[in-house]
Coordinates of N, CA and C in Angstrom, one line a residue:
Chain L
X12 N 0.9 -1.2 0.0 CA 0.0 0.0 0.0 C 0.9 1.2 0.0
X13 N 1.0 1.9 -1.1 CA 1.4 3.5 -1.4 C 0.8 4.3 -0.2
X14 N 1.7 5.5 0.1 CA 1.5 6.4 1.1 C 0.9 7.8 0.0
X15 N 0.4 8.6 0.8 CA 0.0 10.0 -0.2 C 1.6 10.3 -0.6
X16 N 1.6 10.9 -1.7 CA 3.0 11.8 -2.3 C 2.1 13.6 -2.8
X17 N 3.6 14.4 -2.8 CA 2.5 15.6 -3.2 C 3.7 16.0 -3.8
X18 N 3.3 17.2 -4.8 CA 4.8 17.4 -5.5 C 4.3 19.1 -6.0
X19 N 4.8 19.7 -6.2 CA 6.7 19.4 -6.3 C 7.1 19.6 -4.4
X20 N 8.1 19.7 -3.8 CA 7.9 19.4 -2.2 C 8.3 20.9 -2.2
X21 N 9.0 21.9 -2.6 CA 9.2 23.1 -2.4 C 9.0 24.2 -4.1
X22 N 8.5 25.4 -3.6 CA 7.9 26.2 -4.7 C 8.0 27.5 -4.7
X23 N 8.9 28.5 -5.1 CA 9.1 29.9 -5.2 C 8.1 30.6 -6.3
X24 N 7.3 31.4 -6.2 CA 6.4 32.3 -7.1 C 6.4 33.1 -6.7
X25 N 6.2 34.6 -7.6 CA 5.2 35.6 -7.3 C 4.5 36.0 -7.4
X26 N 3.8 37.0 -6.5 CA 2.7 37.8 -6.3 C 2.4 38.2 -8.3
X27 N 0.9 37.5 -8.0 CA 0.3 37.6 -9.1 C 0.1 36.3 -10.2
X28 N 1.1 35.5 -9.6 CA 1.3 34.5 -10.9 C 0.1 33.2 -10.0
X29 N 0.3 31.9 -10.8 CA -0.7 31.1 -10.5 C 0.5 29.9 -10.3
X30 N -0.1 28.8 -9.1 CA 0.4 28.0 -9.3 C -0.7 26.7 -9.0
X31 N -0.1 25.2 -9.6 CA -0.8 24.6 -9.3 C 0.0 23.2 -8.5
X32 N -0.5 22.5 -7.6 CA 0.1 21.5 -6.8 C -0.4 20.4 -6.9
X33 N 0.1 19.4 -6.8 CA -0.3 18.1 -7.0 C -0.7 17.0 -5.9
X34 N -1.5 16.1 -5.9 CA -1.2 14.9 -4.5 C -1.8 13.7 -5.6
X35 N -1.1 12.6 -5.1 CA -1.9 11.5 -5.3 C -2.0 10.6 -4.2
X36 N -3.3 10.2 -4.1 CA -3.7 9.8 -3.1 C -3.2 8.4 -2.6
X37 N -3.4 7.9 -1.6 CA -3.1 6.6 -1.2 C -3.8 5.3 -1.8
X38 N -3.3 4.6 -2.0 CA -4.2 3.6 -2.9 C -5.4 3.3 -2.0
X39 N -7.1 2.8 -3.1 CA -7.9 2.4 -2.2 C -8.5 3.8 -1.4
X40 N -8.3 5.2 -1.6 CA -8.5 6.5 -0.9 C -9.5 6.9 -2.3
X41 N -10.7 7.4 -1.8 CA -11.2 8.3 -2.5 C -12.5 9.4 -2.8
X42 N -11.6 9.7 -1.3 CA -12.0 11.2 -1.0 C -10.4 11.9 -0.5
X43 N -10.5 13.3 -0.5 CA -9.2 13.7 -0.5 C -9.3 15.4 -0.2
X44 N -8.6 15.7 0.7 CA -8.7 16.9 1.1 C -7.8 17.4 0.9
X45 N -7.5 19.4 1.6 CA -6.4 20.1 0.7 C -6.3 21.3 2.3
X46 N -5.5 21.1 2.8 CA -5.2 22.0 4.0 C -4.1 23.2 3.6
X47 N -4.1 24.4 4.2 CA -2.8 25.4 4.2 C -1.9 25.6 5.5
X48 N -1.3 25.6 6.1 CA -0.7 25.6 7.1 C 0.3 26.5 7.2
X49 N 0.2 27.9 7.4 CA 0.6 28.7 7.7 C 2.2 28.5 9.1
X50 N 3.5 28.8 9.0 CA 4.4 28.8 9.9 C 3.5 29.3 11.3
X51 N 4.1 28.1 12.1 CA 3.2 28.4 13.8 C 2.1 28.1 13.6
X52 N 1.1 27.7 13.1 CA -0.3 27.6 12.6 C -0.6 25.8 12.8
X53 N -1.9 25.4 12.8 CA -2.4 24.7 13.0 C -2.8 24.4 11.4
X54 N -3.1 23.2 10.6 CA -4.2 23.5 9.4 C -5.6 23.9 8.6
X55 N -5.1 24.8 8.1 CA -6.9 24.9 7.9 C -7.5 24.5 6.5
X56 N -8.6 24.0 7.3 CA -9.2 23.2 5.5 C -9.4 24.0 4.4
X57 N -8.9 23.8 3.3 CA -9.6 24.4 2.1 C -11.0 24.0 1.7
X58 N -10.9 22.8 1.1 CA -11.2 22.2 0.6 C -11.1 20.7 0.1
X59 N -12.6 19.9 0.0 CA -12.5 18.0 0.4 C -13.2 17.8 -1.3
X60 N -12.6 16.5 -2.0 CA -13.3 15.9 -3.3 C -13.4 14.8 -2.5
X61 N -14.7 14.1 -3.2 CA -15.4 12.8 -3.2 C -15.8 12.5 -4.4
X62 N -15.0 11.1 -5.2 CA -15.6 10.8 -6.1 C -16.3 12.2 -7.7
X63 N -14.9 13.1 -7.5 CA -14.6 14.1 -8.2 C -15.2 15.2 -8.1
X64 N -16.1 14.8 -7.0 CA -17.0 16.6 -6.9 C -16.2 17.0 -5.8
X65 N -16.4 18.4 -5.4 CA -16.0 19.0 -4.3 C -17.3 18.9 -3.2
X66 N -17.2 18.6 -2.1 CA -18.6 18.8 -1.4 C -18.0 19.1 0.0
X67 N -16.7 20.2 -0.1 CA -16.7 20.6 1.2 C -15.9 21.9 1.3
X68 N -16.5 23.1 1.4 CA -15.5 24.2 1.1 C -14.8 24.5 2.5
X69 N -13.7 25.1 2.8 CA -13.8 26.5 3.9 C -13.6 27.7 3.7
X70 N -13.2 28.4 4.3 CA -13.4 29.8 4.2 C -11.5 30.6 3.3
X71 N -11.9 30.0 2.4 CA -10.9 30.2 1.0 C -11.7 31.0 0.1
X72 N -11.1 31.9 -0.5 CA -11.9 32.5 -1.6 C -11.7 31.7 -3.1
X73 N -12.5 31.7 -4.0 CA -12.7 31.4 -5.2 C -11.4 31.1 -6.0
X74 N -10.2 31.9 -5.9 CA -9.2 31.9 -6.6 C -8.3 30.6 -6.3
X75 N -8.8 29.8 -4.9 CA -8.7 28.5 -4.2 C -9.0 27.6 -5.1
X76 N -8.8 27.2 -6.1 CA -9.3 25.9 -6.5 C -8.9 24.2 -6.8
X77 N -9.7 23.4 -7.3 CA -9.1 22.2 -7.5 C -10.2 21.3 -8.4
X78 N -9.1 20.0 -8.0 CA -9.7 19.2 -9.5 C -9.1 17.6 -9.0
X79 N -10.4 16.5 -8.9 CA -9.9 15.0 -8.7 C -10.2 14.4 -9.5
X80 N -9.3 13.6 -10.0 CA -9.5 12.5 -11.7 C -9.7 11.3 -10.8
X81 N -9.9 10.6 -12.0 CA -10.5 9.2 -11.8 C -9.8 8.3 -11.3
X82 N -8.7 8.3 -10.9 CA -7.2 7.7 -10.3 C -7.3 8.6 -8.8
X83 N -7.9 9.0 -8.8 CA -7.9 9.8 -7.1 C -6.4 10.8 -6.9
X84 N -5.9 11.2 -7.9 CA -4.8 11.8 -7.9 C -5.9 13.3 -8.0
X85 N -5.1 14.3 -7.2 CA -6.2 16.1 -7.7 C -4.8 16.7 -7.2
X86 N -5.6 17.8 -7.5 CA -4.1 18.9 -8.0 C -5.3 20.4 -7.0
X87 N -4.5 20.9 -6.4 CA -5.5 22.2 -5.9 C -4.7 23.7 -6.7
X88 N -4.8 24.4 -7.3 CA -4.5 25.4 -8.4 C -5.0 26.3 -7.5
X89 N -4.2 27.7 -7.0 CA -3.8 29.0 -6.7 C -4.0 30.2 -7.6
X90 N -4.4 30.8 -7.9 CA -4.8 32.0 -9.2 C -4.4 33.4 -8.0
X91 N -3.9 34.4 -9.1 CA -3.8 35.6 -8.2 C -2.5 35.2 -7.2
X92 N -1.5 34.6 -7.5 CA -1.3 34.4 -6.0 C -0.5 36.3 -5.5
X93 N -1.1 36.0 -3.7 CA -0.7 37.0 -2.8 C 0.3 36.4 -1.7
X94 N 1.1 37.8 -1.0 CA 1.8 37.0 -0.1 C 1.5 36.0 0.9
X95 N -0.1 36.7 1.4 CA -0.6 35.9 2.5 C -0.3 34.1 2.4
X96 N 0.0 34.2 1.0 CA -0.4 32.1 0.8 C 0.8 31.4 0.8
X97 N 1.9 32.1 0.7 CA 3.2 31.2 1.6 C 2.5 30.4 2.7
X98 N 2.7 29.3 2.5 CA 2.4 28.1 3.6 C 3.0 27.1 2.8
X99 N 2.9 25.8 4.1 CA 2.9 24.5 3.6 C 1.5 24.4 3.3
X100 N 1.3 23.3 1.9 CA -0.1 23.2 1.6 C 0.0 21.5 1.9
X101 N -0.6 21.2 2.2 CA -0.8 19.6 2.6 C -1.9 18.8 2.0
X102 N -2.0 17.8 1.4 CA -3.3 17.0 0.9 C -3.2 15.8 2.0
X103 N -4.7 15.6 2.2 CA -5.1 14.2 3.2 C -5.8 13.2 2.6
X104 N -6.3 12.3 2.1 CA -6.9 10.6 1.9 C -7.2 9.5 3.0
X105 N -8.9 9.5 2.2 CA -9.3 9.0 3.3 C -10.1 8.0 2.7
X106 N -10.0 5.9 3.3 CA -10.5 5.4 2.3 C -11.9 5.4 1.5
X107 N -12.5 4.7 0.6 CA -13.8 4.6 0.0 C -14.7 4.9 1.4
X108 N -15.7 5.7 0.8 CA -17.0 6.5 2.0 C -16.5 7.4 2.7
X109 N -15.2 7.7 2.9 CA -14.8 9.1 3.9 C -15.3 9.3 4.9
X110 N -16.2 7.9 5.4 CA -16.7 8.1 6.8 C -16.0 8.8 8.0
X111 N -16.7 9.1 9.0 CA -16.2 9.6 10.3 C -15.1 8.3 10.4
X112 N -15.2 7.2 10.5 CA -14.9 5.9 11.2 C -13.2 6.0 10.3
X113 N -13.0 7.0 9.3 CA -11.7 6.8 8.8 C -10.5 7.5 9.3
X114 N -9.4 7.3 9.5 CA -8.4 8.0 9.7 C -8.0 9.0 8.1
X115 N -7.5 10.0 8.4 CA -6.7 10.9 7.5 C -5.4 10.5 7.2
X116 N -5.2 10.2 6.4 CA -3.1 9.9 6.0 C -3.1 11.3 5.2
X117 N -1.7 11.7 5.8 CA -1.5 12.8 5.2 C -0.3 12.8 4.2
X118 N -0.2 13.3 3.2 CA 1.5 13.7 2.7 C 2.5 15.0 3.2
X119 N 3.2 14.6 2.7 CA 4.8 15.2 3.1 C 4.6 16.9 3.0
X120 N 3.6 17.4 2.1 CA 3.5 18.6 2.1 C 4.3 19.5 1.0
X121 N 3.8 21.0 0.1 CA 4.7 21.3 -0.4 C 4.5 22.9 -0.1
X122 N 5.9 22.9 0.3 CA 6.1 24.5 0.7 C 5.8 25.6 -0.3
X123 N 4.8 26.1 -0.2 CA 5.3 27.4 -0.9 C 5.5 28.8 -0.4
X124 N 6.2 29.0 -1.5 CA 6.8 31.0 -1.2 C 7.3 31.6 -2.2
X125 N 5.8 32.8 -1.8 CA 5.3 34.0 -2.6 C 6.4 34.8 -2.5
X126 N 7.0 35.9 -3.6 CA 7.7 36.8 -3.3 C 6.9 37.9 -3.9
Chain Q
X11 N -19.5 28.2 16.2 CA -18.2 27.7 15.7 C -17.2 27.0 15.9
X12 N -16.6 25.9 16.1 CA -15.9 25.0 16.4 C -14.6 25.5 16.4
X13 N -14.2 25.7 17.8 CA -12.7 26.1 17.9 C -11.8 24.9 19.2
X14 N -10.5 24.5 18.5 CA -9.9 23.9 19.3 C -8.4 24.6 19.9
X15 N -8.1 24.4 20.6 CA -7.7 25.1 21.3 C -6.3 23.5 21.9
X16 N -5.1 24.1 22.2 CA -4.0 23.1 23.0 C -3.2 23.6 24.1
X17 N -3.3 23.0 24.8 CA -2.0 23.6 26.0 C -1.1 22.4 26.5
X18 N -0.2 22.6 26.3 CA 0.4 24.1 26.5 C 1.2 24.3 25.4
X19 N 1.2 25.7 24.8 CA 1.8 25.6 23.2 C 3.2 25.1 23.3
X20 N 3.9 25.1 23.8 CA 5.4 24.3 24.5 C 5.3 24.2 25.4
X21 N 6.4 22.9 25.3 CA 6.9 22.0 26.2 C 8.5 21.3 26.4
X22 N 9.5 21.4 27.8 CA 10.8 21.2 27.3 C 10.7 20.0 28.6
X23 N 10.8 19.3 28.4 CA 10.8 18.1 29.8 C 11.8 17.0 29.6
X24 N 12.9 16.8 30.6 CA 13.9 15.6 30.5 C 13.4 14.5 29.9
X25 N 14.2 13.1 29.3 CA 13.9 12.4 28.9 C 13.5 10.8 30.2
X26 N 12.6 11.0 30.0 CA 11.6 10.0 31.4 C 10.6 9.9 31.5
X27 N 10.4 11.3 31.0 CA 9.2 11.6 32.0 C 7.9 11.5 31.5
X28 N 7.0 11.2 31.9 CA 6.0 11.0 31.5 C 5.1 12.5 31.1
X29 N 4.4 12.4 30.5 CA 3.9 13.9 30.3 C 2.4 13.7 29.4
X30 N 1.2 14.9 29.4 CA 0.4 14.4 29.2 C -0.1 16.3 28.3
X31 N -0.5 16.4 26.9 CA -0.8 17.2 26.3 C -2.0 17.3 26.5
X32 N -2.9 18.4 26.6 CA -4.6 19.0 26.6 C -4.7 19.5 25.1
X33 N -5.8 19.3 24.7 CA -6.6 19.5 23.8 C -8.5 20.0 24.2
X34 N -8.6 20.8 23.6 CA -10.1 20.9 23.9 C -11.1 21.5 23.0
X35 N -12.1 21.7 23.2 CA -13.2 21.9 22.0 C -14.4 22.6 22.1
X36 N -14.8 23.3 21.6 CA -15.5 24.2 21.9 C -17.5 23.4 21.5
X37 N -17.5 22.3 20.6 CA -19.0 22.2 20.0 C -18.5 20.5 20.5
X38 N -19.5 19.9 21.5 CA -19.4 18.4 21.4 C -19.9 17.8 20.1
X39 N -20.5 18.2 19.5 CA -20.8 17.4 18.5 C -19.9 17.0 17.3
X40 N -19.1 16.4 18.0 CA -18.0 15.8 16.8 C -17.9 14.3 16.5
X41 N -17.5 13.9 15.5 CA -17.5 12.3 15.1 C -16.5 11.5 15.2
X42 N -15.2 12.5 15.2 CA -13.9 11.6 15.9 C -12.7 12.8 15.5
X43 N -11.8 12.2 16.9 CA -10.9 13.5 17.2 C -9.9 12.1 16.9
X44 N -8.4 13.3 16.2 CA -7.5 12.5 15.3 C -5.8 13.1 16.4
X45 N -4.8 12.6 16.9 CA -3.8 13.3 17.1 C -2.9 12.6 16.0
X46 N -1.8 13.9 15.7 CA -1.1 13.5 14.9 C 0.0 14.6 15.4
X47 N 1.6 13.8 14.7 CA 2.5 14.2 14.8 C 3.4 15.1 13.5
X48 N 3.9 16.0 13.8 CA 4.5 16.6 13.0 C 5.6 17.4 13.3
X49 N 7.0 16.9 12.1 CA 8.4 17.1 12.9 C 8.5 18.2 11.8
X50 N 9.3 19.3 12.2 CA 9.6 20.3 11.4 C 9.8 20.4 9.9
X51 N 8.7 21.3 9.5 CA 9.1 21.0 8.1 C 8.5 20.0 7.0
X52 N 7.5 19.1 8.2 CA 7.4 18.5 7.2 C 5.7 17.8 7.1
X53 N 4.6 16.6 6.6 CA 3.6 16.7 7.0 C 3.4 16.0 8.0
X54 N 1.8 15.5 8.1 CA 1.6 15.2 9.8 C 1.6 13.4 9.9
X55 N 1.5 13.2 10.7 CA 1.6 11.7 11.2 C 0.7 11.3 11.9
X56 N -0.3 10.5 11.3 CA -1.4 10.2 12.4 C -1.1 8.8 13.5
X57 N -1.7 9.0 14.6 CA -0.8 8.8 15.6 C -2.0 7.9 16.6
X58 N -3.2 8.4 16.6 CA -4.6 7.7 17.3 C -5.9 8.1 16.5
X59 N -7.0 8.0 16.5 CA -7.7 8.1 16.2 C -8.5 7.2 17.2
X60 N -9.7 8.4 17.7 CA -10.9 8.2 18.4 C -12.2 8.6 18.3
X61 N -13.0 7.5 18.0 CA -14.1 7.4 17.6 C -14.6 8.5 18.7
X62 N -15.9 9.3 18.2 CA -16.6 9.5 19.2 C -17.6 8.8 20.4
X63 N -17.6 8.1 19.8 CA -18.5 6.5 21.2 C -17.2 6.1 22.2
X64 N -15.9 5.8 22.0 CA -15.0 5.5 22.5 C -14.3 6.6 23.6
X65 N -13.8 6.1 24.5 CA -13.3 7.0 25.6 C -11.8 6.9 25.7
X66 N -11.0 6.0 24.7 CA -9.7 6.1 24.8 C -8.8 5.4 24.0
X67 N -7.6 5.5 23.4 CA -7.1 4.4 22.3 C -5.8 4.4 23.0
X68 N -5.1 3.4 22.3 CA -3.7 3.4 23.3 C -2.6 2.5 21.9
X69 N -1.8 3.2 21.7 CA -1.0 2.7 21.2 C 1.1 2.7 21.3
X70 N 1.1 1.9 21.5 CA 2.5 1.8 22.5 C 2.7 2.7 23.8
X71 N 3.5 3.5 23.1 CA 3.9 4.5 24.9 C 2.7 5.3 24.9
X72 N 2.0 5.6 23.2 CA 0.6 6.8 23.7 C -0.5 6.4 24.2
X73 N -1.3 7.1 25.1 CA -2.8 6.8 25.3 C -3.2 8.5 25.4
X74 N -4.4 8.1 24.4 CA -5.7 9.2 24.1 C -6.6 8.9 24.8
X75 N -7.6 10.5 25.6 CA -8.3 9.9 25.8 C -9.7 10.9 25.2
X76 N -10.9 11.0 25.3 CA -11.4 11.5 25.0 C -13.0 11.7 26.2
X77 N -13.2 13.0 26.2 CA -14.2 13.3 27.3 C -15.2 14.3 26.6
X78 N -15.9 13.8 25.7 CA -17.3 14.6 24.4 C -17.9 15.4 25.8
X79 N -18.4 15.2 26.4 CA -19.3 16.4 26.9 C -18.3 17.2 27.6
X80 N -17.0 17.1 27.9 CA -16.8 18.2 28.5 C -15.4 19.2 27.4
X81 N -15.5 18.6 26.3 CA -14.8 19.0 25.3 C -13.6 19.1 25.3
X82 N -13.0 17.7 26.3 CA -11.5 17.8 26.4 C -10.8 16.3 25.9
X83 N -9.4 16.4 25.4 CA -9.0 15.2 24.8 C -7.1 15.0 25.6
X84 N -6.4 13.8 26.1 CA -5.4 14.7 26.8 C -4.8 13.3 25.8
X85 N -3.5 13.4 25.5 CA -2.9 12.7 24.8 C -1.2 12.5 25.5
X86 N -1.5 11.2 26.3 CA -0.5 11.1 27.7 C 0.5 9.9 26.7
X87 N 1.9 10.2 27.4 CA 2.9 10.0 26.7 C 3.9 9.4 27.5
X88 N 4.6 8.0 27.9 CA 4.8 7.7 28.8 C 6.4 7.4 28.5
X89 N 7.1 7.4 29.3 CA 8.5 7.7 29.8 C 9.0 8.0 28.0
X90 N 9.3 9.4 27.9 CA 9.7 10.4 26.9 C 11.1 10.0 26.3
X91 N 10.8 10.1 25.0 CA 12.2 10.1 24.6 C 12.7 11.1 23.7
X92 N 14.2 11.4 23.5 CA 14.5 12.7 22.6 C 13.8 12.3 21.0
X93 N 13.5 11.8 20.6 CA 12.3 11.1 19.4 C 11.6 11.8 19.5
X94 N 10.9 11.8 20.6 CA 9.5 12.3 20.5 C 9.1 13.5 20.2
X95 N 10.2 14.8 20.3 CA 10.2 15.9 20.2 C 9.9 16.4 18.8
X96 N 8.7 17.0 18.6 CA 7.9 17.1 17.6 C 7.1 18.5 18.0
X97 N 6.3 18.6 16.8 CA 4.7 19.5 17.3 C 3.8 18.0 17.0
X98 N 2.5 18.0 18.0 CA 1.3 17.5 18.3 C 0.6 18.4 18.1
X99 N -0.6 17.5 17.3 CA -1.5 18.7 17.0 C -2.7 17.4 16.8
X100 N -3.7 18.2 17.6 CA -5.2 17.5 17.5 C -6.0 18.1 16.6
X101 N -7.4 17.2 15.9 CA -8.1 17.7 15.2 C -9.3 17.2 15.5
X102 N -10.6 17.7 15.6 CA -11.6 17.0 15.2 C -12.6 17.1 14.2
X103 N -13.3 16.0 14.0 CA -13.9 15.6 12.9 C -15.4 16.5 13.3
X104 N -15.6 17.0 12.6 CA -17.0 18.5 12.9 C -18.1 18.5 12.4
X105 N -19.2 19.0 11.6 CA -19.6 19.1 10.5 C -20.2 20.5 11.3
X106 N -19.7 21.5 10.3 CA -19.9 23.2 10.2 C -20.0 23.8 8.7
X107 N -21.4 23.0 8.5 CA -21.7 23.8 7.1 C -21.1 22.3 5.6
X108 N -20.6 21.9 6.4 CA -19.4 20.5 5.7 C -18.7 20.2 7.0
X109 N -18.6 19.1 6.4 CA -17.9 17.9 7.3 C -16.5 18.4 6.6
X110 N -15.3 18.5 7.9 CA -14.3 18.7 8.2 C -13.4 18.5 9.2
X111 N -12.4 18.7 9.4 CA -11.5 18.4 10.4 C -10.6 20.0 10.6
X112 N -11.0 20.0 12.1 CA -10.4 21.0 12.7 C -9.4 21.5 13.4
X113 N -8.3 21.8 12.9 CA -7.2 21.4 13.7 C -6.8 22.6 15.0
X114 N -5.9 22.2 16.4 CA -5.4 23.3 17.1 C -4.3 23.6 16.5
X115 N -4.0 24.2 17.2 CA -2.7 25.2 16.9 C -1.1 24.3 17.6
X116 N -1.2 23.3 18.0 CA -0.2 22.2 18.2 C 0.2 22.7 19.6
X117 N 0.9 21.7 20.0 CA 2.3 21.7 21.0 C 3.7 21.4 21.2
X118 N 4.3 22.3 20.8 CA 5.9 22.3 20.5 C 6.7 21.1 22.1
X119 N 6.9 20.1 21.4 CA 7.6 19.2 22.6 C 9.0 18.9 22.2
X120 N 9.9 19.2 23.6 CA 11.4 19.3 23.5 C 11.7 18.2 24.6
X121 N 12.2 17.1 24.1 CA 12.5 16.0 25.2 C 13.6 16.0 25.5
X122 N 14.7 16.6 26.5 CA 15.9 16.8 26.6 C 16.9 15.4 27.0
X123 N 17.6 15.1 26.8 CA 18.8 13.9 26.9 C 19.4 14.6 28.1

């Protein structure tokens, strides 16, 4: 059984440009979330796919987005980027039904930083 | 609103000793609280996972426990090693508009040799 991977693991951009990140999920996962984790910070949700819909926002604006293919691999894409979005961005998998009853596996995370 | 909260945000304690992290929560109505580990830099490690019907999981030196009505979770850690020195960071499973996981703000642990 494969662990989540996320890529690329570090990312320099600037203010203004777009970037997009990748995770693929753990085998047998599919549902899959997308957290930001700000230095000193705890995670906060972006945003959860199930079976390629999104059906769970947080409080991210529109320029937040993403995309899950049929392999459970998704990619969350950044538009506009601003300084505030330097963080580690993290993706989580969780197996078929995403029930409460599942644990989160998370990946390694990919740093990004805005200049 | 569901806010969790940890104490103590650090922690520097010899290597022995037993030591026991707080976690708490502001909305009982959650479906399962998750601790996980996370060493600088890098992502998290899940570590227990507790149902909300359940009152406690235990896995090697960790035991979780969890207390839903009074919105507290303490994640006890028994004779410490310089290993362990990490951030801990709890989460729980919510539903606020969507079903989510909420994480605190961690606890910086320094296990000294």
């Amino acid at each position: 059984e494969t662990g989540v991977t996320q890529s690329p693991t570090h990312l320099i951009k600037t203010r203004g440009q777009q970037v997009t990140l990748r995770c693929s999920s753990q085998s047998g996962h599919n549902t899959v979330s997308w957290y930001q984790q700000a230095l000193g910070q705890g995670p906060q949700f972006i945003f959860q796919y199930y079976r390629e819909e999104e059906n769970g926002r947080g409080n991210f604006p529109p320029r937040f987005s993403g995309l899950q293919f049929p392999n459970y691999s998704s990619e969350l894409n950044v538009n506009a980027l601003e300084l505030d979005d330097s963080a580690l961005y993290l993706c989580a998998s969780r197996p078929t039904g995403g029930g409460s009853y599942n644990e989160q596996f998370f990946g390694p995370g990919t740093r990004l930083t805005v200049l | 609103k569901q806010e969790v909260t940890q104490i103590p945000a650090a922690l520097s304690v010899p290597e022995g000793e037993n030591l026991v992290l707080n976690c708490s929560f502001t909305d009982s109505a959650i479906y399962n609280l998750q601790w996980f580990r996370q060493d600088p830099g890098k992502g998290l490690t899940s570590l227990l996972l507790i149902q909300s019907s359940q009152r406690e999981q235990t896995s090697g030196r960790l035991n979780a426990s969890l207390d839903k009505s009074s919105g507290r979770s303490t994640l006890y850690i028994a004779a410490s090693q310089p290993g362990d020195s990490a951030t801990y960071l709890c989460a729980v499973y919510h539903l606020s508009g969507t079903y989510k996981y909420i994480f605190g703000t961690g606890t910086r642990l320094k296990v000294l040799a």
